[in-house]
Every structure is written in structure tokens, then in C-alpha cells.
Amino acid sequence: YSLTSQIFDIAYRIKLDKLDNLHKLVQNDDLKGKFHTTGYIKGDIEFMKIDGISDVANSNTSYHVELTNLNPTSIIAKIKKANLSELLALSGQKQYANADVDVVINFRNITPHKLDGDIKLITRKGKINTKVMKDDFNITIPKTSFGINVDAKLLDDDVDYVFKLKSNLANINSSGKILPEPLTVDINYYINIAELAVLKPIAKTDIRGALKLNGIAKGDKNKLIVNGKTNLASSKSKFQAILKDFKPLSIQADIKDPKIQKLLY
């Protein structure tokens, strides 16, 4: 550290083997696992660069961060083969699934309202923990493998994204544009679920069977219009739902030739 120019060049090593010991310090009771990182900080208070590596969640991670007046203005990070179950444990969540997770973050500018960057996420070898699902939600599902691809580009206030989930129980694709604040969406969606029972924790009701949905969703928190087509109960159906605060305000549906036995099931 230079006393005259106030420029610093610092090496750091952080080794935290029990994050739960930090509960009182960070006021977060959910922290679990370990965190190791090493790197360098160079610059001054007005502008500094941080370069480091980490093994968070058993990954091979490198990162580069730039700060202007102690505010992050640029972030580049590459996370390879992070363990999903350990990531869930780090945030205090149960190990509902496991997978290898790769993430590439390239934010050339993260100044609010002047965003410029992209995020890519890929999961491989994904497996649902059927025992935890049974213990927590009392639902029995077969062995389920999955893969997730997310590609998002952020510019100014807009987020353009493509999301794909593939598994033997459900395939979900979605793409479009989101304005986070105030929340505005203009997206397409396609959902093909082999067994609705897997959504019981979200739906809070007993549902089962197969379902296909596709359509568009457009609007904001005060008025979100969802148009779609579905094969509900082997029918040929279309619908329009209007939501306020993400709760249904009105629904119009045209359901043709449903199979009553499948509807009851």
C-alpha cells in the first residue's frame, strides 16, 4: 500500500470451512457448507480490479470484478461443474436435485438502467432426489433426469432470454423479453408435462395426468394477459386468462371434446 499515491496491490486468501458459524455475523441462519477463494485486489478507492479463483460448490470458478468508487461496474465470472446439491445447501435449501452446473457471466456494465451483459447457464447430469420429494411433499415420482439451458442478454433495463428444460417428466421452453422494474413481460411458452403430480408442491392441490400448453403471456403486474392452447383431458382447447397481481381476474375458455374420465382423473 502506497501512503502517498494510496494505490494498493493486495493478495487475499479466504478459507471458510463452516459457513454456519457465520449465522450471527451475517444474520442468515440458512448458510451451510464451505467457501474458499484466493485472488488479488489492485487499484485505488476510485477504481480497483479484483481477480480470483474459488472452489465454491466443488466447482472450478474464476472471476474478475471492477469497482468504481466501491460500486461494482463490471463482472466476469466462469463457473465450471458446480455441484447443484451443494449450491442448494449453501442457500439453506434441501437437496431436491443434483447436477453439474456451468455458468458464464459477462457483465460489461452493471450500472442500474445501463446494463450491458449476458448470462449463460447449463446443467448436465441432472437428477431429482426422489426420496426428498417423497419425504417433504409425499409424492412418488420415477427416476428423473433433466437438463437446463438458459441464455439471457441484458441491455439497459431489458432482459431477452431463452429457457429450455428437458426431462423424462416435463419439457418446458420459454423465450421473450422481460422488463424487471416495473415488471413487464412479453414471452412465448411451451409446456409438455408427462405427470402433473410433480407440480403438487407448487399447485398446493392434488393433480395428476399429462398436460400440454403453449401460448403467449403479455402485460404487467396490474394486467397480465395469458393466451394459450391445451390438450386438457384429450381436448382441443384454447383459453385467455387475465391476471392482476398474478392472480386470476377472469378466464375465458373454449374446450372441445374433452374426455370426462380423463378430466375426473
Tab-separated table of C-alpha atoms in Angstrom, residues 29-261:
chain	number	residue	atom	x	y	z
A	29	ASP	CA	-29.482	-18.884	9.548
A	30	ASP	CA	-29.570	-20.678	6.193
A	31	LEU	CA	-25.860	-20.561	5.405
A	32	LYS	CA	-24.276	-24.002	5.189
A	33	GLY	CA	-21.266	-25.634	3.570
A	34	LYS	CA	-17.841	-24.152	2.882
A	35	PHE	CA	-16.303	-21.358	0.823
A	36	HIS	CA	-12.683	-20.979	-0.322
A	37	THR	CA	-11.265	-18.261	-2.576
A	38	THR	CA	-7.913	-16.645	-3.382
A	39	GLY	CA	-7.008	-13.669	-5.506
A	40	TYR	CA	-5.661	-10.140	-5.880
A	41	ILE	CA	-7.047	-6.638	-5.437
A	42	LYS	CA	-5.295	-3.854	-7.351
A	43	GLY	CA	-6.009	-0.142	-7.761
A	44	ASP	CA	-7.285	2.601	-5.505
A	45	ILE	CA	-10.569	3.647	-3.920
A	46	GLU	CA	-11.725	5.347	-7.125
A	47	PHE	CA	-11.088	2.299	-9.322
A	48	MET	CA	-9.978	-1.227	-8.444
A	49	LYS	CA	-9.862	-4.675	-10.000
A	50	ILE	CA	-10.419	-7.980	-8.218
A	51	ASP	CA	-9.263	-11.231	-9.806
A	52	GLY	CA	-9.672	-14.547	-8.098
A	53	ILE	CA	-10.489	-18.238	-8.177
A	54	SER	CA	-12.770	-20.342	-5.985
A	55	ASP	CA	-13.895	-23.913	-5.422
A	56	VAL	CA	-17.415	-22.942	-4.321
A	57	ALA	CA	-19.713	-25.994	-4.501
A	58	ASN	CA	-16.740	-28.100	-5.695
A	59	SER	CA	-16.539	-26.008	-8.851
A	60	ASN	CA	-13.668	-24.580	-10.836
A	61	THR	CA	-14.524	-20.872	-10.688
A	62	SER	CA	-12.692	-17.752	-11.815
A	63	TYR	CA	-13.900	-14.175	-11.552
A	64	HIS	CA	-12.953	-10.609	-12.467
A	65	VAL	CA	-14.702	-7.673	-10.825
A	66	GLU	CA	-14.204	-3.950	-11.399
A	67	LEU	CA	-15.335	-1.379	-8.843
A	68	THR	CA	-15.674	2.364	-9.276
A	69	ASN	CA	-15.912	4.278	-6.002
A	70	LEU	CA	-16.521	0.901	-4.295
A	71	ASN	CA	-19.541	0.154	-6.535
A	72	PRO	CA	-19.303	-2.881	-8.876
A	73	THR	CA	-19.425	-1.749	-12.505
A	74	SER	CA	-18.243	-4.879	-14.322
A	75	ILE	CA	-18.310	-8.608	-13.520
A	76	ILE	CA	-16.942	-11.529	-15.496
A	77	ALA	CA	-17.208	-14.993	-13.951
A	78	LYS	CA	-16.873	-18.573	-15.169
A	79	ILE	CA	-18.196	-21.387	-13.008
A	80	LYS	CA	-17.489	-24.935	-14.166
A	81	LYS	CA	-19.070	-28.088	-12.767
A	82	ALA	CA	-20.580	-26.601	-9.642
A	83	ASN	CA	-22.483	-29.203	-7.627
A	84	LEU	CA	-26.177	-28.244	-7.539
A	85	SER	CA	-26.898	-30.041	-4.269
A	86	GLU	CA	-24.073	-28.103	-2.597
A	87	LEU	CA	-25.351	-24.844	-4.069
A	88	LEU	CA	-28.755	-25.624	-2.558
A	89	ALA	CA	-27.114	-26.360	0.789
A	90	LEU	CA	-25.220	-23.064	0.650
A	91	SER	CA	-28.554	-21.232	0.467
A	92	GLY	CA	-30.113	-23.375	3.193
A	93	GLN	CA	-32.288	-25.417	0.828
A	94	LYS	CA	-32.744	-29.178	0.920
A	95	GLN	CA	-31.053	-31.245	-1.741
A	96	TYR	CA	-34.055	-31.659	-4.024
A	97	ALA	CA	-31.817	-32.341	-7.002
A	98	ASN	CA	-28.246	-32.760	-8.102
A	99	ALA	CA	-26.487	-31.729	-11.306
A	100	ASP	CA	-23.300	-30.277	-12.724
A	101	VAL	CA	-23.817	-26.555	-13.286
A	102	ASP	CA	-21.827	-24.342	-15.668
A	103	VAL	CA	-22.383	-20.587	-15.592
A	104	VAL	CA	-20.757	-17.854	-17.659
A	105	ILE	CA	-21.441	-14.275	-16.534
A	106	ASN	CA	-20.207	-11.423	-18.698
A	107	PHE	CA	-21.428	-8.046	-17.470
A	108	ARG	CA	-19.552	-5.260	-19.190
A	109	ASN	CA	-21.686	-2.788	-17.261
A	110	ILE	CA	-23.945	-3.460	-14.262
A	111	THR	CA	-24.844	0.150	-13.574
A	112	PRO	CA	-28.627	0.275	-12.926
A	113	HIS	CA	-30.619	1.187	-16.067
A	114	LYS	CA	-27.414	0.904	-18.125
A	115	LEU	CA	-26.996	-2.871	-18.067
A	116	ASP	CA	-24.887	-4.464	-20.756
A	117	GLY	CA	-24.100	-8.147	-20.498
A	118	ASP	CA	-25.179	-11.735	-20.805
A	119	ILE	CA	-25.578	-14.866	-18.709
A	120	LYS	CA	-25.411	-18.464	-19.859
A	121	LEU	CA	-26.317	-21.403	-17.641
A	122	ILE	CA	-26.134	-25.100	-18.467
A	123	THR	CA	-26.903	-28.033	-16.191
A	124	ARG	CA	-25.767	-31.568	-17.004
A	125	LYS	CA	-26.421	-34.972	-15.438
A	126	GLY	CA	-29.379	-33.582	-13.501
A	127	LYS	CA	-31.172	-35.991	-11.151
A	128	ILE	CA	-34.226	-35.360	-8.947
A	129	ASN	CA	-33.839	-36.623	-5.378
A	130	THR	CA	-36.945	-38.809	-5.224
A	131	LYS	CA	-36.507	-39.569	-1.505
A	132	VAL	CA	-36.545	-35.884	-0.504
A	133	MET	CA	-39.583	-35.265	-2.729
A	134	LYS	CA	-41.360	-38.175	-1.035
A	135	ASP	CA	-40.391	-37.093	2.486
A	136	ASP	CA	-41.223	-33.400	2.016
A	137	PHE	CA	-44.231	-33.487	-0.311
A	138	ASN	CA	-45.461	-37.086	-0.135
A	139	ILE	CA	-45.292	-37.548	-3.888
A	140	THR	CA	-43.748	-40.543	-5.591
A	141	ILE	CA	-42.043	-39.854	-8.873
A	142	PRO	CA	-39.945	-42.143	-11.048
A	143	LYS	CA	-36.242	-41.675	-11.577
A	144	THR	CA	-35.994	-38.306	-13.272
A	145	SER	CA	-33.080	-36.851	-15.185
A	146	PHE	CA	-33.055	-33.291	-16.503
A	147	GLY	CA	-31.024	-30.647	-18.289
A	148	ILE	CA	-31.469	-26.872	-18.276
A	149	ASN	CA	-30.176	-24.259	-20.710
A	150	VAL	CA	-30.592	-20.531	-20.080
A	151	ASP	CA	-29.272	-17.770	-22.335
A	152	ALA	CA	-30.102	-14.228	-21.226
A	153	LYS	CA	-28.953	-10.891	-22.616
A	154	LEU	CA	-29.361	-7.725	-20.573
A	155	LEU	CA	-29.323	-4.284	-22.165
A	156	ASP	CA	-30.309	-1.113	-20.323
A	157	ASP	CA	-33.449	-2.292	-18.475
A	158	ASP	CA	-34.451	-5.180	-20.765
A	159	VAL	CA	-33.795	-8.906	-20.413
A	160	ASP	CA	-34.064	-11.037	-23.557
A	161	TYR	CA	-33.930	-14.720	-22.687
A	162	VAL	CA	-34.280	-18.278	-23.940
A	163	PHE	CA	-35.053	-21.014	-21.382
A	164	LYS	CA	-35.135	-24.760	-22.075
A	165	LEU	CA	-35.764	-27.600	-19.648
A	166	LYS	CA	-35.718	-31.202	-20.823
A	167	SER	CA	-36.524	-34.231	-18.714
A	168	ASN	CA	-38.384	-37.517	-18.902
A	169	LEU	CA	-41.267	-35.938	-16.919
A	170	ALA	CA	-41.551	-32.495	-18.491
A	171	ASN	CA	-40.244	-30.314	-21.302
A	172	ILE	CA	-40.539	-26.560	-20.889
A	173	ASN	CA	-39.433	-23.909	-23.379
A	174	SER	CA	-39.849	-20.181	-22.978
A	175	SER	CA	-38.425	-17.102	-24.656
A	176	GLY	CA	-39.105	-13.408	-24.885
A	177	LYS	CA	-38.456	-10.114	-23.197
A	178	ILE	CA	-38.802	-9.091	-19.556
A	179	LEU	CA	-38.528	-5.633	-18.034
A	180	PRO	CA	-37.817	-6.337	-14.340
A	181	GLU	CA	-38.904	-2.990	-12.886
A	182	PRO	CA	-41.699	-2.248	-13.127
A	183	LEU	CA	-42.265	-5.872	-14.147
A	184	THR	CA	-43.421	-6.156	-17.774
A	185	VAL	CA	-43.350	-9.360	-19.832
A	186	ASP	CA	-43.795	-10.335	-23.467
A	187	ILE	CA	-42.996	-14.042	-23.709
A	188	ASN	CA	-43.808	-17.281	-25.509
A	189	TYR	CA	-44.121	-20.560	-23.652
A	190	TYR	CA	-44.427	-24.272	-24.397
A	191	ILE	CA	-45.058	-26.817	-21.637
A	192	ASN	CA	-45.303	-30.578	-22.040
A	193	ILE	CA	-45.756	-32.363	-18.704
A	194	ALA	CA	-45.891	-36.144	-18.574
A	195	GLU	CA	-47.112	-36.213	-14.970
A	196	LEU	CA	-48.778	-33.238	-13.242
A	197	ALA	CA	-48.247	-34.808	-9.817
A	198	VAL	CA	-44.701	-33.389	-9.806
A	199	LEU	CA	-46.256	-29.903	-9.543
A	200	LYS	CA	-48.122	-30.721	-6.341
A	201	PRO	CA	-45.696	-28.683	-4.184
A	202	ILE	CA	-46.399	-25.621	-6.365
A	203	ALA	CA	-50.096	-26.140	-7.113
A	204	LYS	CA	-50.958	-26.986	-3.472
A	205	THR	CA	-53.630	-29.374	-4.714
A	206	ASP	CA	-53.950	-32.974	-5.878
A	207	ILE	CA	-53.493	-33.063	-9.641
A	208	ARG	CA	-52.243	-35.775	-11.945
A	209	GLY	CA	-52.106	-36.833	-15.556
A	210	ALA	CA	-50.453	-35.352	-18.626
A	211	LEU	CA	-50.783	-31.827	-19.994
A	212	LYS	CA	-49.560	-29.758	-22.922
A	213	LEU	CA	-49.755	-25.962	-23.043
A	214	ASN	CA	-48.433	-23.359	-25.443
A	215	GLY	CA	-49.121	-19.693	-25.959
A	216	ILE	CA	-48.043	-16.172	-25.077
A	217	ALA	CA	-48.101	-14.015	-21.958
A	218	LYS	CA	-48.033	-10.243	-22.230
A	219	GLY	CA	-48.555	-7.397	-19.791
A	220	ASP	CA	-47.512	-6.269	-16.350
A	221	LYS	CA	-48.326	-6.899	-12.693
A	222	ASN	CA	-51.589	-4.935	-12.889
A	223	LYS	CA	-52.825	-6.720	-16.024
A	224	LEU	CA	-51.191	-9.827	-17.420
A	225	ILE	CA	-52.953	-11.482	-20.384
A	226	VAL	CA	-52.160	-15.151	-20.965
A	227	ASN	CA	-53.388	-16.755	-24.184
A	228	GLY	CA	-52.886	-20.409	-24.877
A	229	LYS	CA	-53.887	-23.738	-26.317
A	230	THR	CA	-54.045	-27.022	-24.424
A	231	ASN	CA	-54.915	-30.711	-24.759
A	232	LEU	CA	-56.508	-30.805	-21.292
A	233	ALA	CA	-58.288	-34.160	-20.856
A	234	SER	CA	-57.501	-35.015	-24.516
A	235	SER	CA	-59.478	-31.969	-25.673
A	236	LYS	CA	-58.759	-29.314	-28.259
A	237	SER	CA	-58.998	-26.202	-26.154
A	238	LYS	CA	-57.939	-22.589	-26.110
A	239	PHE	CA	-58.172	-20.020	-23.354
A	240	GLN	CA	-57.460	-16.477	-22.266
A	241	ALA	CA	-56.717	-15.609	-18.656
A	242	ILE	CA	-56.360	-12.102	-17.253
A	243	LEU	CA	-54.334	-11.815	-14.063
A	244	LYS	CA	-53.982	-8.983	-11.568
A	245	ASP	CA	-51.122	-9.248	-9.082
A	246	PHE	CA	-50.539	-12.678	-10.683
A	247	LYS	CA	-53.922	-13.939	-9.516
A	248	PRO	CA	-56.704	-14.857	-11.996
A	249	LEU	CA	-59.153	-11.997	-12.525
A	250	SER	CA	-61.075	-13.613	-15.381
A	251	ILE	CA	-60.829	-16.718	-17.559
A	252	GLN	CA	-62.437	-17.467	-20.908
A	253	ALA	CA	-62.065	-20.952	-22.323
A	254	ASP	CA	-63.296	-22.891	-25.334
A	255	ILE	CA	-62.987	-26.601	-24.518
A	256	LYS	CA	-63.839	-29.049	-27.300
A	257	ASP	CA	-64.318	-32.795	-26.960
A	258	PRO	CA	-62.772	-33.424	-23.518
A	259	LYS	CA	-62.699	-36.993	-22.241
A	260	ILE	CA	-64.698	-36.945	-18.985
A	261	GLN	CA	-62.854	-39.912	-17.472
